[in-house]
Amino acid sequence: GAVVSQHPSRVICKSGTSVKIECRSLDFQATTMFWYRQFPKQSLMLMATSNEGSKATYEQGVEKDKFLINHASLTLSTLTVTSAHPEDSSFYICSARAPNTGYGYTFGSGTRLTVV
Amino acid sequence: DAKTTQPTSMDCAEGRAANLPCNHSTISGNEYVYWYRQIHSQGPQYIIHGLKNNETNEMASLIITEDRKSSTLILPHATLRDTAVYYCIVRVRGNNNAGNMLTFGGGTRLMVKP
Protein backbone atom coordinates (compact mmCIF):
# COMPACT_ATOMS: atom_id res chain seq x y z
CA GLY A 1 0.00 0.00 0.00
CA ALA A 2 0.84 3.73 -0.03
CA VAL A 3 1.87 3.95 -3.66
CA VAL A 4 2.65 7.22 -5.39
CA SER A 5 2.56 7.28 -9.17
CA GLN A 6 4.45 9.98 -11.04
CA HIS A 7 4.13 10.80 -14.75
CA PRO A 8 5.79 11.22 -17.11
CA SER A 9 8.96 9.34 -16.25
CA ARG A 10 10.96 11.41 -18.70
CA VAL A 11 10.21 14.37 -20.94
CA ILE A 12 12.14 16.47 -23.39
CA CYS A 13 10.88 19.94 -24.17
CA LYS A 14 12.03 23.02 -26.03
CA SER A 15 13.18 26.16 -24.26
CA GLY A 16 10.32 28.49 -23.52
CA THR A 17 7.64 25.84 -23.33
CA SER A 18 5.86 24.53 -20.24
CA VAL A 19 5.84 21.02 -18.86
CA LYS A 20 3.39 19.48 -16.40
CA ILE A 21 4.35 16.65 -14.06
CA GLU A 22 1.66 14.68 -12.23
CA CYS A 23 1.89 12.97 -8.88
CA ARG A 24 -0.94 10.68 -7.79
CA SER A 25 -1.51 8.80 -4.57
CA LEU A 26 -3.06 5.55 -5.77
CA ASP A 27 -4.39 3.89 -2.64
CA PHE A 28 -4.52 6.64 -0.06
CA GLN A 29 -5.42 10.29 0.30
CA ALA A 30 -2.63 12.81 0.57
CA THR A 31 -3.48 16.23 1.92
CA THR A 32 0.18 17.14 1.62
CA MET A 33 2.69 16.27 -1.05
CA PHE A 34 6.29 17.34 -1.43
CA TRP A 35 8.23 18.20 -4.57
CA TYR A 36 11.97 17.65 -4.74
CA ARG A 37 14.55 18.44 -7.39
CA GLN A 38 17.78 16.53 -7.86
CA PHE A 39 20.71 17.58 -10.04
CA PRO A 40 23.26 14.97 -11.20
CA LYS A 41 25.38 13.52 -8.40
CA GLN A 42 23.60 15.68 -5.82
CA SER A 43 21.08 14.94 -3.10
CA LEU A 44 17.38 15.69 -3.18
CA MET A 45 16.48 19.28 -2.48
CA LEU A 46 12.98 20.20 -1.37
CA MET A 47 11.34 22.70 -3.70
CA ALA A 48 7.87 23.08 -2.27
CA THR A 49 5.15 21.61 -0.12
CA SER A 50 1.84 21.10 -1.87
CA ASN A 51 -1.32 21.42 0.24
CA GLU A 52 -4.69 20.22 -0.97
CA GLY A 53 -7.08 23.11 -1.39
CA SER A 54 -4.60 25.82 -0.56
CA LYS A 55 -1.48 27.50 -1.85
CA ALA A 56 1.80 25.67 -1.96
CA THR A 57 4.65 26.63 0.30
CA TYR A 58 7.91 27.21 -1.56
CA GLU A 59 11.43 26.87 -0.23
CA GLN A 60 13.71 29.85 -0.29
CA GLY A 61 15.12 30.48 -3.73
CA VAL A 62 12.42 28.59 -5.62
CA GLU A 63 10.41 30.81 -7.94
CA LYS A 64 6.73 30.20 -7.36
CA ASP A 65 5.75 31.79 -10.68
CA LYS A 66 8.05 29.45 -12.53
CA PHE A 67 7.19 26.25 -10.71
CA LEU A 68 3.41 26.23 -10.49
CA ILE A 69 1.93 23.71 -8.10
CA ASN A 70 -1.71 22.68 -8.03
CA HIS A 71 -3.15 20.26 -5.48
CA ALA A 72 -6.81 20.26 -6.44
CA SER A 73 -7.76 16.88 -5.04
CA LEU A 74 -6.68 14.54 -2.26
CA THR A 75 -4.96 12.23 -4.73
CA LEU A 76 -3.35 14.54 -7.27
CA SER A 77 -0.69 17.21 -7.19
CA THR A 78 0.83 18.72 -10.32
CA LEU A 79 4.04 20.64 -10.88
CA THR A 80 4.23 22.81 -13.98
CA VAL A 81 7.59 24.13 -15.07
CA THR A 82 6.77 27.27 -17.02
CA SER A 83 8.95 28.87 -19.67
CA ALA A 84 11.48 26.11 -19.23
CA HIS A 85 15.19 26.80 -19.71
CA PRO A 86 18.06 24.34 -20.04
CA GLU A 87 19.07 25.03 -16.42
CA ASP A 88 15.70 23.62 -15.35
CA SER A 89 16.82 20.23 -16.64
CA SER A 90 16.79 17.99 -13.61
CA PHE A 91 15.21 14.99 -11.92
CA TYR A 92 11.94 15.94 -10.20
CA ILE A 93 10.51 13.68 -7.50
CA CYS A 94 7.27 13.89 -5.56
CA SER A 95 6.56 12.42 -2.16
CA ALA A 96 3.63 11.98 0.16
CA ARG A 97 3.20 10.99 3.74
CA ALA A 98 2.26 7.32 3.79
CA PRO A 99 -0.51 6.70 6.30
CA ASN A 100 -0.64 3.67 8.52
CA THR A 101 2.68 2.34 7.32
CA GLY A 102 5.00 3.39 10.11
CA TYR A 103 7.72 4.52 7.76
CA GLY A 104 6.45 7.96 7.05
CA TYR A 105 6.93 8.79 3.41
CA THR A 106 6.59 7.22 0.01
CA PHE A 107 8.10 8.55 -3.19
CA GLY A 108 7.21 8.67 -6.85
CA SER A 109 9.57 7.18 -9.41
CA GLY A 110 10.71 10.61 -10.56
CA THR A 111 10.57 12.61 -13.80
CA ARG A 112 13.69 13.30 -15.85
CA LEU A 113 13.20 16.69 -17.51
CA THR A 114 15.52 17.73 -20.32
CA VAL A 115 15.11 21.18 -21.78
CA VAL A 116 16.75 21.68 -25.17
CA ASP B 1 15.79 17.33 12.68
CA ALA B 2 19.22 16.14 13.81
CA LYS B 3 22.06 16.28 11.31
CA THR B 4 23.61 13.05 10.08
CA THR B 5 27.07 12.27 8.77
CA GLN B 6 27.74 9.42 6.37
CA PRO B 7 30.76 8.36 4.33
CA THR B 8 30.55 9.58 0.76
CA SER B 9 31.09 6.20 -0.81
CA MET B 10 31.73 2.54 -0.03
CA ASP B 11 32.45 -0.62 -1.97
CA CYS B 12 31.24 -4.09 -1.15
CA ALA B 13 31.82 -7.48 -2.74
CA GLU B 14 28.76 -9.27 -4.02
CA GLY B 15 27.47 -11.81 -1.52
CA ARG B 16 29.21 -10.15 1.42
CA ALA B 17 27.59 -8.05 4.10
CA ALA B 18 27.48 -4.31 3.49
CA ASN B 19 27.76 -2.23 6.65
CA LEU B 20 26.83 1.41 6.21
CA PRO B 21 27.55 3.72 9.16
CA CYS B 22 25.76 6.89 10.14
CA ASN B 23 26.63 9.38 12.86
CA HIS B 24 23.84 11.36 14.48
CA SER B 25 25.41 12.65 17.67
CA THR B 26 22.80 15.39 18.21
CA ILE B 27 19.80 13.10 17.97
CA SER B 28 16.96 13.88 20.35
CA GLY B 29 15.19 11.36 22.51
CA ASN B 30 12.05 11.33 20.37
CA GLU B 31 13.80 11.14 17.00
CA TYR B 32 13.86 7.96 14.98
CA VAL B 33 16.56 6.82 12.59
CA TYR B 34 15.27 6.18 9.06
CA TRP B 35 17.11 4.65 6.14
CA TYR B 36 16.14 5.13 2.52
CA ARG B 37 17.99 4.23 -0.63
CA GLN B 38 17.89 5.61 -4.15
CA ILE B 39 18.78 3.45 -7.08
CA HIS B 40 19.95 5.41 -10.09
CA SER B 41 17.18 7.46 -11.76
CA GLN B 42 14.49 6.24 -9.36
CA GLY B 43 12.70 7.74 -6.38
CA PRO B 44 13.93 6.94 -2.86
CA GLN B 45 12.81 3.66 -1.34
CA TYR B 46 12.18 3.06 2.35
CA ILE B 47 14.41 0.42 3.94
CA ILE B 48 14.02 0.41 7.71
CA HIS B 49 13.69 2.60 10.77
CA GLY B 50 14.24 2.36 14.52
CA LEU B 51 14.32 4.26 17.77
CA LYS B 52 16.47 2.40 20.31
CA ASN B 53 16.36 -1.30 19.66
CA ASN B 54 17.97 -3.08 16.78
CA GLU B 55 15.56 -3.80 13.96
CA THR B 56 15.46 -6.35 11.17
CA ASN B 57 13.21 -6.78 8.17
CA GLU B 58 13.38 -8.60 4.87
CA MET B 59 15.69 -5.99 3.41
CA ALA B 60 18.17 -5.12 6.13
CA SER B 61 19.12 -4.85 9.77
CA LEU B 62 19.56 -1.66 11.72
CA ILE B 63 21.96 -1.53 14.64
CA ILE B 64 21.67 1.53 16.89
CA THR B 65 24.31 2.17 19.53
CA GLU B 66 23.21 2.35 23.14
CA ASP B 67 23.80 6.11 23.31
CA ARG B 68 21.92 6.44 19.96
CA LYS B 69 24.63 8.68 18.57
CA SER B 70 25.33 6.40 15.66
CA SER B 71 23.82 3.52 13.75
CA THR B 72 24.74 0.97 11.10
CA LEU B 73 22.62 -0.35 8.29
CA ILE B 74 23.49 -3.91 7.38
CA LEU B 75 22.65 -5.56 4.09
CA PRO B 76 23.48 -9.18 4.97
CA HIS B 77 24.19 -10.50 1.49
CA ALA B 78 24.70 -7.63 -0.92
CA THR B 79 23.76 -8.13 -4.56
CA LEU B 80 24.54 -6.01 -7.60
CA ARG B 81 21.01 -4.63 -7.38
CA ASP B 82 21.84 -3.11 -4.00
CA THR B 83 24.11 -0.59 -5.71
CA ALA B 84 22.51 2.73 -4.75
CA VAL B 85 22.84 5.85 -2.64
CA TYR B 86 21.80 5.16 0.96
CA TYR B 87 20.41 7.98 3.06
CA CYS B 88 20.31 8.05 6.84
CA ILE B 89 17.71 10.50 8.19
CA VAL B 90 16.71 11.24 11.77
CA ARG B 91 13.41 12.82 12.55
CA VAL B 92 10.42 12.67 14.84
CA ARG B 93 8.07 9.86 13.86
CA GLY B 94 4.36 10.42 13.50
CA ASN B 95 4.69 14.17 13.52
CA ASN B 96 1.34 15.22 12.21
CA ASN B 97 2.52 18.62 11.15
CA ALA B 98 1.63 18.55 7.51
CA GLY B 99 4.53 20.79 6.68
CA ASN B 100 7.17 18.38 7.89
CA MET B 101 9.15 16.66 5.19
CA LEU B 102 12.24 14.53 4.85
CA THR B 103 15.53 16.37 4.61
CA PHE B 104 18.20 14.49 2.68
CA GLY B 105 21.91 14.76 3.28
CA GLY B 106 24.56 13.54 0.89
CA GLY B 107 24.12 9.86 1.62
CA THR B 108 26.55 7.01 0.96
CA ARG B 109 27.06 5.76 -2.57
CA LEU B 110 27.36 1.99 -2.21
CA MET B 111 28.92 0.13 -5.10
CA VAL B 112 28.47 -3.63 -5.00
CA LYS B 113 31.09 -5.31 -7.15
CA PRO B 114 31.12 -8.82 -8.63
PDB file of C-alpha atoms in Angstrom:
ATOM      1  CA  GLY A   1       0.000   0.000   0.000  1.00  0.00           C
ATOM      2  CA  ALA A   2       0.838   3.728  -0.027  1.00  0.00           C
ATOM      3  CA  VAL A   3       1.870   3.952  -3.657  1.00  0.00           C
ATOM      4  CA  VAL A   4       2.647   7.221  -5.387  1.00  0.00           C
ATOM      5  CA  SER A   5       2.558   7.284  -9.165  1.00  0.00           C
ATOM      6  CA  GLN A   6       4.450   9.977 -11.044  1.00  0.00           C
ATOM      7  CA  HIS A   7       4.134  10.801 -14.749  1.00  0.00           C
ATOM      8  CA  PRO A   8       5.790  11.218 -17.115  1.00  0.00           C
ATOM      9  CA  SER A   9       8.956   9.342 -16.248  1.00  0.00           C
ATOM     10  CA  ARG A  10      10.958  11.410 -18.697  1.00  0.00           C
ATOM     11  CA  VAL A  11      10.206  14.369 -20.936  1.00  0.00           C
ATOM     12  CA  ILE A  12      12.141  16.470 -23.389  1.00  0.00           C
ATOM     13  CA  CYS A  13      10.876  19.944 -24.173  1.00  0.00           C
ATOM     14  CA  LYS A  14      12.025  23.022 -26.027  1.00  0.00           C
ATOM     15  CA  SER A  15      13.177  26.158 -24.256  1.00  0.00           C
ATOM     16  CA  GLY A  16      10.317  28.494 -23.519  1.00  0.00           C
ATOM     17  CA  THR A  17       7.639  25.837 -23.333  1.00  0.00           C
ATOM     18  CA  SER A  18       5.855  24.532 -20.238  1.00  0.00           C
ATOM     19  CA  VAL A  19       5.841  21.015 -18.861  1.00  0.00           C
ATOM     20  CA  LYS A  20       3.394  19.477 -16.404  1.00  0.00           C
ATOM     21  CA  ILE A  21       4.346  16.651 -14.060  1.00  0.00           C
ATOM     22  CA  GLU A  22       1.657  14.677 -12.233  1.00  0.00           C
ATOM     23  CA  CYS A  23       1.886  12.974  -8.878  1.00  0.00           C
ATOM     24  CA  ARG A  24      -0.936  10.682  -7.791  1.00  0.00           C
ATOM     25  CA  SER A  25      -1.505   8.801  -4.573  1.00  0.00           C
ATOM     26  CA  LEU A  26      -3.059   5.547  -5.771  1.00  0.00           C
ATOM     27  CA  ASP A  27      -4.391   3.887  -2.636  1.00  0.00           C
ATOM     28  CA  PHE A  28      -4.519   6.643  -0.061  1.00  0.00           C
ATOM     29  CA  GLN A  29      -5.417  10.286   0.297  1.00  0.00           C
ATOM     30  CA  ALA A  30      -2.625  12.813   0.575  1.00  0.00           C
ATOM     31  CA  THR A  31      -3.478  16.230   1.918  1.00  0.00           C
ATOM     32  CA  THR A  32       0.179  17.142   1.625  1.00  0.00           C
ATOM     33  CA  MET A  33       2.690  16.267  -1.051  1.00  0.00           C
ATOM     34  CA  PHE A  34       6.294  17.337  -1.433  1.00  0.00           C
ATOM     35  CA  TRP A  35       8.228  18.196  -4.572  1.00  0.00           C
ATOM     36  CA  TYR A  36      11.973  17.654  -4.738  1.00  0.00           C
ATOM     37  CA  ARG A  37      14.552  18.439  -7.392  1.00  0.00           C
ATOM     38  CA  GLN A  38      17.781  16.528  -7.857  1.00  0.00           C
ATOM     39  CA  PHE A  39      20.706  17.575 -10.040  1.00  0.00           C
ATOM     40  CA  PRO A  40      23.259  14.972 -11.197  1.00  0.00           C
ATOM     41  CA  LYS A  41      25.377  13.518  -8.397  1.00  0.00           C
ATOM     42  CA  GLN A  42      23.601  15.684  -5.818  1.00  0.00           C
ATOM     43  CA  SER A  43      21.084  14.943  -3.100  1.00  0.00           C
ATOM     44  CA  LEU A  44      17.376  15.691  -3.180  1.00  0.00           C
ATOM     45  CA  MET A  45      16.479  19.282  -2.476  1.00  0.00           C
ATOM     46  CA  LEU A  46      12.976  20.197  -1.366  1.00  0.00           C
ATOM     47  CA  MET A  47      11.339  22.703  -3.697  1.00  0.00           C
ATOM     48  CA  ALA A  48       7.866  23.079  -2.271  1.00  0.00           C
ATOM     49  CA  THR A  49       5.146  21.610  -0.125  1.00  0.00           C
ATOM     50  CA  SER A  50       1.839  21.100  -1.865  1.00  0.00           C
ATOM     51  CA  ASN A  51      -1.316  21.420   0.236  1.00  0.00           C
ATOM     52  CA  GLU A  52      -4.694  20.221  -0.968  1.00  0.00           C
ATOM     53  CA  GLY A  53      -7.081  23.110  -1.395  1.00  0.00           C
ATOM     54  CA  SER A  54      -4.600  25.821  -0.562  1.00  0.00           C
ATOM     55  CA  LYS A  55      -1.479  27.495  -1.854  1.00  0.00           C
ATOM     56  CA  ALA A  56       1.796  25.667  -1.956  1.00  0.00           C
ATOM     57  CA  THR A  57       4.654  26.633   0.301  1.00  0.00           C
ATOM     58  CA  TYR A  58       7.908  27.214  -1.557  1.00  0.00           C
ATOM     59  CA  GLU A  59      11.427  26.873  -0.229  1.00  0.00           C
ATOM     60  CA  GLN A  60      13.714  29.849  -0.294  1.00  0.00           C
ATOM     61  CA  GLY A  61      15.123  30.484  -3.732  1.00  0.00           C
ATOM     62  CA  VAL A  62      12.423  28.589  -5.615  1.00  0.00           C
ATOM     63  CA  GLU A  63      10.405  30.811  -7.945  1.00  0.00           C
ATOM     64  CA  LYS A  64       6.726  30.204  -7.364  1.00  0.00           C
ATOM     65  CA  ASP A  65       5.751  31.791 -10.684  1.00  0.00           C
ATOM     66  CA  LYS A  66       8.046  29.451 -12.533  1.00  0.00           C
ATOM     67  CA  PHE A  67       7.190  26.250 -10.715  1.00  0.00           C
ATOM     68  CA  LEU A  68       3.409  26.227 -10.486  1.00  0.00           C
ATOM     69  CA  ILE A  69       1.929  23.712  -8.097  1.00  0.00           C
ATOM     70  CA  ASN A  70      -1.705  22.676  -8.030  1.00  0.00           C
ATOM     71  CA  HIS A  71      -3.150  20.262  -5.485  1.00  0.00           C
ATOM     72  CA  ALA A  72      -6.808  20.264  -6.440  1.00  0.00           C
ATOM     73  CA  SER A  73      -7.760  16.876  -5.038  1.00  0.00           C
ATOM     74  CA  LEU A  74      -6.681  14.539  -2.259  1.00  0.00           C
ATOM     75  CA  THR A  75      -4.965  12.230  -4.726  1.00  0.00           C
ATOM     76  CA  LEU A  76      -3.347  14.541  -7.272  1.00  0.00           C
ATOM     77  CA  SER A  77      -0.690  17.210  -7.190  1.00  0.00           C
ATOM     78  CA  THR A  78       0.830  18.719 -10.316  1.00  0.00           C
ATOM     79  CA  LEU A  79       4.042  20.635 -10.880  1.00  0.00           C
ATOM     80  CA  THR A  80       4.225  22.806 -13.984  1.00  0.00           C
ATOM     81  CA  VAL A  81       7.586  24.133 -15.070  1.00  0.00           C
ATOM     82  CA  THR A  82       6.769  27.266 -17.024  1.00  0.00           C
ATOM     83  CA  SER A  83       8.951  28.866 -19.674  1.00  0.00           C
ATOM     84  CA  ALA A  84      11.479  26.112 -19.231  1.00  0.00           C
ATOM     85  CA  HIS A  85      15.185  26.798 -19.711  1.00  0.00           C
ATOM     86  CA  PRO A  86      18.059  24.339 -20.037  1.00  0.00           C
ATOM     87  CA  GLU A  87      19.072  25.035 -16.424  1.00  0.00           C
ATOM     88  CA  ASP A  88      15.695  23.617 -15.346  1.00  0.00           C
ATOM     89  CA  SER A  89      16.819  20.235 -16.641  1.00  0.00           C
ATOM     90  CA  SER A  90      16.789  17.989 -13.607  1.00  0.00           C
ATOM     91  CA  PHE A  91      15.205  14.987 -11.916  1.00  0.00           C
ATOM     92  CA  TYR A  92      11.944  15.940 -10.205  1.00  0.00           C
ATOM     93  CA  ILE A  93      10.509  13.681  -7.496  1.00  0.00           C
ATOM     94  CA  CYS A  94       7.271  13.886  -5.555  1.00  0.00           C
ATOM     95  CA  SER A  95       6.561  12.421  -2.164  1.00  0.00           C
ATOM     96  CA  ALA A  96       3.627  11.975   0.162  1.00  0.00           C
ATOM     97  CA  ARG A  97       3.202  10.988   3.742  1.00  0.00           C
ATOM     98  CA  ALA A  98       2.260   7.317   3.788  1.00  0.00           C
ATOM     99  CA  PRO A  99      -0.514   6.698   6.303  1.00  0.00           C
ATOM    100  CA  ASN A 100      -0.639   3.674   8.523  1.00  0.00           C
ATOM    101  CA  THR A 101       2.677   2.343   7.317  1.00  0.00           C
ATOM    102  CA  GLY A 102       5.001   3.387  10.114  1.00  0.00           C
ATOM    103  CA  TYR A 103       7.725   4.517   7.764  1.00  0.00           C
ATOM    104  CA  GLY A 104       6.452   7.964   7.049  1.00  0.00           C
ATOM    105  CA  TYR A 105       6.934   8.789   3.412  1.00  0.00           C
ATOM    106  CA  THR A 106       6.586   7.225   0.008  1.00  0.00           C
ATOM    107  CA  PHE A 107       8.100   8.554  -3.193  1.00  0.00           C
ATOM    108  CA  GLY A 108       7.210   8.672  -6.849  1.00  0.00           C
ATOM    109  CA  SER A 109       9.565   7.184  -9.409  1.00  0.00           C
ATOM    110  CA  GLY A 110      10.709  10.606 -10.564  1.00  0.00           C
ATOM    111  CA  THR A 111      10.573  12.607 -13.797  1.00  0.00           C
ATOM    112  CA  ARG A 112      13.689  13.297 -15.846  1.00  0.00           C
ATOM    113  CA  LEU A 113      13.201  16.691 -17.508  1.00  0.00           C
ATOM    114  CA  THR A 114      15.516  17.725 -20.318  1.00  0.00           C
ATOM    115  CA  VAL A 115      15.110  21.181 -21.782  1.00  0.00           C
ATOM    116  CA  VAL A 116      16.751  21.679 -25.173  1.00  0.00           C
TER     117      VAL A 116
ATOM    118  CA  ASP B   1      15.793  17.335  12.680  1.00  0.00           C
ATOM    119  CA  ALA B   2      19.220  16.144  13.813  1.00  0.00           C
ATOM    120  CA  LYS B   3      22.056  16.283  11.313  1.00  0.00           C
ATOM    121  CA  THR B   4      23.608  13.055  10.081  1.00  0.00           C
ATOM    122  CA  THR B   5      27.070  12.267   8.771  1.00  0.00           C
ATOM    123  CA  GLN B   6      27.738   9.420   6.367  1.00  0.00           C
ATOM    124  CA  PRO B   7      30.763   8.361   4.331  1.00  0.00           C
ATOM    125  CA  THR B   8      30.552   9.583   0.764  1.00  0.00           C
ATOM    126  CA  SER B   9      31.091   6.197  -0.808  1.00  0.00           C
ATOM    127  CA  MET B  10      31.733   2.536  -0.033  1.00  0.00           C
ATOM    128  CA  ASP B  11      32.451  -0.619  -1.973  1.00  0.00           C
ATOM    129  CA  CYS B  12      31.239  -4.085  -1.148  1.00  0.00           C
ATOM    130  CA  ALA B  13      31.817  -7.476  -2.737  1.00  0.00           C
ATOM    131  CA  GLU B  14      28.760  -9.267  -4.025  1.00  0.00           C
ATOM    132  CA  GLY B  15      27.475 -11.807  -1.516  1.00  0.00           C
ATOM    133  CA  ARG B  16      29.212 -10.152   1.421  1.00  0.00           C
ATOM    134  CA  ALA B  17      27.587  -8.052   4.101  1.00  0.00           C
ATOM    135  CA  ALA B  18      27.476  -4.315   3.486  1.00  0.00           C
ATOM    136  CA  ASN B  19      27.764  -2.235   6.651  1.00  0.00           C
ATOM    137  CA  LEU B  20      26.831   1.409   6.209  1.00  0.00           C
ATOM    138  CA  PRO B  21      27.549   3.716   9.159  1.00  0.00           C
ATOM    139  CA  CYS B  22      25.759   6.886  10.140  1.00  0.00           C
ATOM    140  CA  ASN B  23      26.630   9.377  12.856  1.00  0.00           C
ATOM    141  CA  HIS B  24      23.842  11.362  14.482  1.00  0.00           C
ATOM    142  CA  SER B  25      25.410  12.651  17.667  1.00  0.00           C
ATOM    143  CA  THR B  26      22.801  15.391  18.207  1.00  0.00           C
ATOM    144  CA  ILE B  27      19.802  13.097  17.967  1.00  0.00           C
ATOM    145  CA  SER B  28      16.960  13.883  20.352  1.00  0.00           C
ATOM    146  CA  GLY B  29      15.185  11.358  22.511  1.00  0.00           C
ATOM    147  CA  ASN B  30      12.055  11.328  20.369  1.00  0.00           C
ATOM    148  CA  GLU B  31      13.800  11.144  17.001  1.00  0.00           C
ATOM    149  CA  TYR B  32      13.858   7.964  14.982  1.00  0.00           C
ATOM    150  CA  VAL B  33      16.556   6.823  12.588  1.00  0.00           C
ATOM    151  CA  TYR B  34      15.273   6.181   9.064  1.00  0.00           C
ATOM    152  CA  TRP B  35      17.110   4.646   6.139  1.00  0.00           C
ATOM    153  CA  TYR B  36      16.143   5.132   2.520  1.00  0.00           C
ATOM    154  CA  ARG B  37      17.989   4.230  -0.630  1.00  0.00           C
ATOM    155  CA  GLN B  38      17.889   5.610  -4.149  1.00  0.00           C
ATOM    156  CA  ILE B  39      18.778   3.454  -7.077  1.00  0.00           C
ATOM    157  CA  HIS B  40      19.948   5.414 -10.091  1.00  0.00           C
ATOM    158  CA  SER B  41      17.178   7.455 -11.765  1.00  0.00           C
ATOM    159  CA  GLN B  42      14.495   6.237  -9.358  1.00  0.00           C
ATOM    160  CA  GLY B  43      12.700   7.739  -6.384  1.00  0.00           C
ATOM    161  CA  PRO B  44      13.935   6.939  -2.858  1.00  0.00           C
ATOM    162  CA  GLN B  45      12.806   3.658  -1.344  1.00  0.00           C
ATOM    163  CA  TYR B  46      12.183   3.065   2.351  1.00  0.00           C
ATOM    164  CA  ILE B  47      14.409   0.418   3.942  1.00  0.00           C
ATOM    165  CA  ILE B  48      14.019   0.407   7.706  1.00  0.00           C
ATOM    166  CA  HIS B  49      13.693   2.603  10.767  1.00  0.00           C
ATOM    167  CA  GLY B  50      14.243   2.362  14.516  1.00  0.00           C
ATOM    168  CA  LEU B  51      14.317   4.262  17.772  1.00  0.00           C
ATOM    169  CA  LYS B  52      16.469   2.404  20.308  1.00  0.00           C
ATOM    170  CA  ASN B  53      16.356  -1.301  19.656  1.00  0.00           C
ATOM    171  CA  ASN B  54      17.969  -3.075  16.781  1.00  0.00           C
ATOM    172  CA  GLU B  55      15.555  -3.797  13.963  1.00  0.00           C
ATOM    173  CA  THR B  56      15.462  -6.347  11.173  1.00  0.00           C
ATOM    174  CA  ASN B  57      13.208  -6.783   8.169  1.00  0.00           C
ATOM    175  CA  GLU B  58      13.377  -8.601   4.874  1.00  0.00           C
ATOM    176  CA  MET B  59      15.694  -5.993   3.405  1.00  0.00           C
ATOM    177  CA  ALA B  60      18.171  -5.123   6.125  1.00  0.00           C
ATOM    178  CA  SER B  61      19.124  -4.853   9.772  1.00  0.00           C
ATOM    179  CA  LEU B  62      19.564  -1.655  11.716  1.00  0.00           C
ATOM    180  CA  ILE B  63      21.956  -1.530  14.640  1.00  0.00           C
ATOM    181  CA  ILE B  64      21.673   1.525  16.887  1.00  0.00           C
ATOM    182  CA  THR B  65      24.307   2.175  19.534  1.00  0.00           C
ATOM    183  CA  GLU B  66      23.212   2.351  23.145  1.00  0.00           C
ATOM    184  CA  ASP B  67      23.804   6.109  23.310  1.00  0.00           C
ATOM    185  CA  ARG B  68      21.922   6.437  19.965  1.00  0.00           C
ATOM    186  CA  LYS B  69      24.627   8.681  18.570  1.00  0.00           C
ATOM    187  CA  SER B  70      25.330   6.400  15.663  1.00  0.00           C
ATOM    188  CA  SER B  71      23.823   3.522  13.754  1.00  0.00           C
ATOM    189  CA  THR B  72      24.741   0.973  11.101  1.00  0.00           C
ATOM    190  CA  LEU B  73      22.625  -0.351   8.289  1.00  0.00           C
ATOM    191  CA  ILE B  74      23.490  -3.910   7.385  1.00  0.00           C
ATOM    192  CA  LEU B  75      22.652  -5.564   4.092  1.00  0.00           C
ATOM    193  CA  PRO B  76      23.484  -9.180   4.971  1.00  0.00           C
ATOM    194  CA  HIS B  77      24.190 -10.504   1.488  1.00  0.00           C
ATOM    195  CA  ALA B  78      24.695  -7.628  -0.919  1.00  0.00           C
ATOM    196  CA  THR B  79      23.761  -8.126  -4.557  1.00  0.00           C
ATOM    197  CA  LEU B  80      24.537  -6.010  -7.602  1.00  0.00           C
ATOM    198  CA  ARG B  81      21.006  -4.632  -7.382  1.00  0.00           C
ATOM    199  CA  ASP B  82      21.840  -3.108  -3.998  1.00  0.00           C
ATOM    200  CA  THR B  83      24.112  -0.593  -5.710  1.00  0.00           C
ATOM    201  CA  ALA B  84      22.515   2.727  -4.754  1.00  0.00           C
ATOM    202  CA  VAL B  85      22.839   5.847  -2.643  1.00  0.00           C
ATOM    203  CA  TYR B  86      21.801   5.156   0.960  1.00  0.00           C
ATOM    204  CA  TYR B  87      20.411   7.979   3.056  1.00  0.00           C
ATOM    205  CA  CYS B  88      20.308   8.049   6.842  1.00  0.00           C
ATOM    206  CA  ILE B  89      17.713  10.500   8.186  1.00  0.00           C
ATOM    207  CA  VAL B  90      16.712  11.235  11.766  1.00  0.00           C
ATOM    208  CA  ARG B  91      13.407  12.823  12.549  1.00  0.00           C
ATOM    209  CA  VAL B  92      10.424  12.670  14.837  1.00  0.00           C
ATOM    210  CA  ARG B  93       8.071   9.864  13.857  1.00  0.00           C
ATOM    211  CA  GLY B  94       4.362  10.420  13.499  1.00  0.00           C
ATOM    212  CA  ASN B  95       4.688  14.170  13.521  1.00  0.00           C
ATOM    213  CA  ASN B  96       1.339  15.219  12.212  1.00  0.00           C
ATOM    214  CA  ASN B  97       2.522  18.617  11.151  1.00  0.00           C
ATOM    215  CA  ALA B  98       1.625  18.549   7.513  1.00  0.00           C
ATOM    216  CA  GLY B  99       4.528  20.788   6.676  1.00  0.00           C
ATOM    217  CA  ASN B 100       7.169  18.377   7.890  1.00  0.00           C
ATOM    218  CA  MET B 101       9.154  16.660   5.192  1.00  0.00           C
ATOM    219  CA  LEU B 102      12.242  14.534   4.854  1.00  0.00           C
ATOM    220  CA  THR B 103      15.535  16.366   4.607  1.00  0.00           C
ATOM    221  CA  PHE B 104      18.199  14.486   2.676  1.00  0.00           C
ATOM    222  CA  GLY B 105      21.908  14.761   3.280  1.00  0.00           C
ATOM    223  CA  GLY B 106      24.556  13.544   0.891  1.00  0.00           C
ATOM    224  CA  GLY B 107      24.117   9.863   1.621  1.00  0.00           C
ATOM    225  CA  THR B 108      26.552   7.013   0.963  1.00  0.00           C
ATOM    226  CA  ARG B 109      27.058   5.762  -2.567  1.00  0.00           C
ATOM    227  CA  LEU B 110      27.358   1.986  -2.209  1.00  0.00           C
ATOM    228  CA  MET B 111      28.916   0.126  -5.100  1.00  0.00           C
ATOM    229  CA  VAL B 112      28.473  -3.635  -4.999  1.00  0.00           C
ATOM    230  CA  LYS B 113      31.091  -5.307  -7.147  1.00  0.00           C
ATOM    231  CA  PRO B 114      31.119  -8.819  -8.629  1.00  0.00           C
TER     232      PRO B 114
END
